[in-house]
Amino acid sequence: LYQFTTFKHICLSHCRSPLAFVAQHWRDGRVGALKMGLRHGLYCFGCCWALFAVLVAAGVMSIAWMLLL
């Protein structure tokens, strides 16, 4: 069900286009870069958390299954 939510599509739009994300959310300095990285990471996690969970579970059981997925 999560695959069809608006939240997933919002996260995908930011995660698939990192250059556009940087252009929209640019922050100067090291702290700004850290904030941008964390924000972009949250968008990517928002769209792929289910895949991450499946890959971690499969990887714990078998590296071959994780690679196959």
Short mmCIF file of C-alpha atoms in Angstrom, two decimals:
data_model
loop_
_atom_site.label_atom_id
_atom_site.label_comp_id
_atom_site.label_asym_id
_atom_site.label_seq_id
_atom_site.Cartn_x
_atom_site.Cartn_y
_atom_site.Cartn_z
CA LEU A 1 0.00 0.00 0.00
CA TYR A 2 2.88 2.36 0.76
CA GLN A 3 4.00 2.14 -2.88
CA PHE A 4 0.91 4.06 -3.99
CA THR A 5 0.96 6.88 -1.43
CA THR A 6 1.66 10.51 -2.24
CA PHE A 7 4.50 10.55 0.30
CA LYS A 8 6.40 7.89 -1.67
CA HIS A 9 6.05 9.86 -4.91
CA ILE A 10 7.24 13.07 -3.24
CA CYS A 11 10.30 11.28 -1.90
CA LEU A 12 10.99 9.69 -5.29
CA SER A 13 10.89 13.04 -7.05
CA HIS A 14 13.67 14.35 -4.79
CA CYS A 15 15.70 11.15 -4.69
CA ARG A 16 15.75 10.56 -8.47
CA SER A 17 17.04 14.04 -9.29
CA PRO A 18 19.89 14.93 -6.94
CA LEU A 19 21.04 17.88 -9.07
CA ALA A 20 17.60 19.51 -8.88
CA PHE A 21 17.56 18.84 -5.14
CA VAL A 22 20.91 20.60 -4.70
CA ALA A 23 19.73 23.54 -6.81
CA GLN A 24 16.58 23.94 -4.68
CA HIS A 25 18.04 23.30 -1.23
CA TRP A 26 21.56 24.77 -1.50
CA ARG A 27 23.17 25.79 1.80
CA ASP A 28 26.63 27.33 2.20
CA GLY A 29 29.37 25.94 4.40
CA ARG A 30 30.03 22.61 6.03
CA VAL A 31 26.99 22.74 8.27
CA GLY A 32 24.84 23.62 5.27
CA ALA A 33 26.28 20.69 3.33
CA LEU A 34 25.59 18.37 6.26
CA LYS A 35 21.99 19.58 6.50
CA MET A 36 21.51 19.12 2.75
CA GLY A 37 22.96 15.61 2.90
CA LEU A 38 20.76 14.62 5.81
CA ARG A 39 17.66 16.02 4.15
CA HIS A 40 18.41 14.26 0.86
CA GLY A 41 19.13 11.04 2.74
CA LEU A 42 15.75 11.26 4.45
CA TYR A 43 14.01 11.64 1.09
CA CYS A 44 15.86 8.61 -0.28
CA PHE A 45 15.09 6.63 2.87
CA GLY A 46 11.43 7.69 2.57
CA CYS A 47 11.10 6.16 -0.87
CA CYS A 48 13.21 3.04 -0.33
CA TRP A 49 12.80 1.99 3.31
CA ALA A 50 10.78 -1.12 2.40
CA LEU A 51 13.47 -2.25 -0.07
CA PHE A 52 16.15 -1.58 2.56
CA ALA A 53 14.26 -3.72 5.07
CA VAL A 54 13.87 -6.60 2.61
CA LEU A 55 17.54 -6.46 1.60
CA VAL A 56 18.73 -6.40 5.22
CA ALA A 57 16.53 -9.39 6.08
CA ALA A 58 17.66 -11.27 2.96
CA GLY A 59 21.29 -10.32 3.54
CA VAL A 60 21.20 -11.68 7.07
CA MET A 61 19.88 -14.98 5.73
CA SER A 62 22.01 -15.24 2.60
CA ILE A 63 24.20 -12.92 0.55
CA ALA A 64 23.14 -14.83 -2.60
CA TRP A 65 19.45 -14.05 -1.99
CA MET A 66 20.26 -10.39 -1.36
CA LEU A 67 22.19 -10.18 -4.64
CA LEU A 68 19.38 -11.95 -6.47
CA LEU A 69 16.83 -9.42 -5.19
#
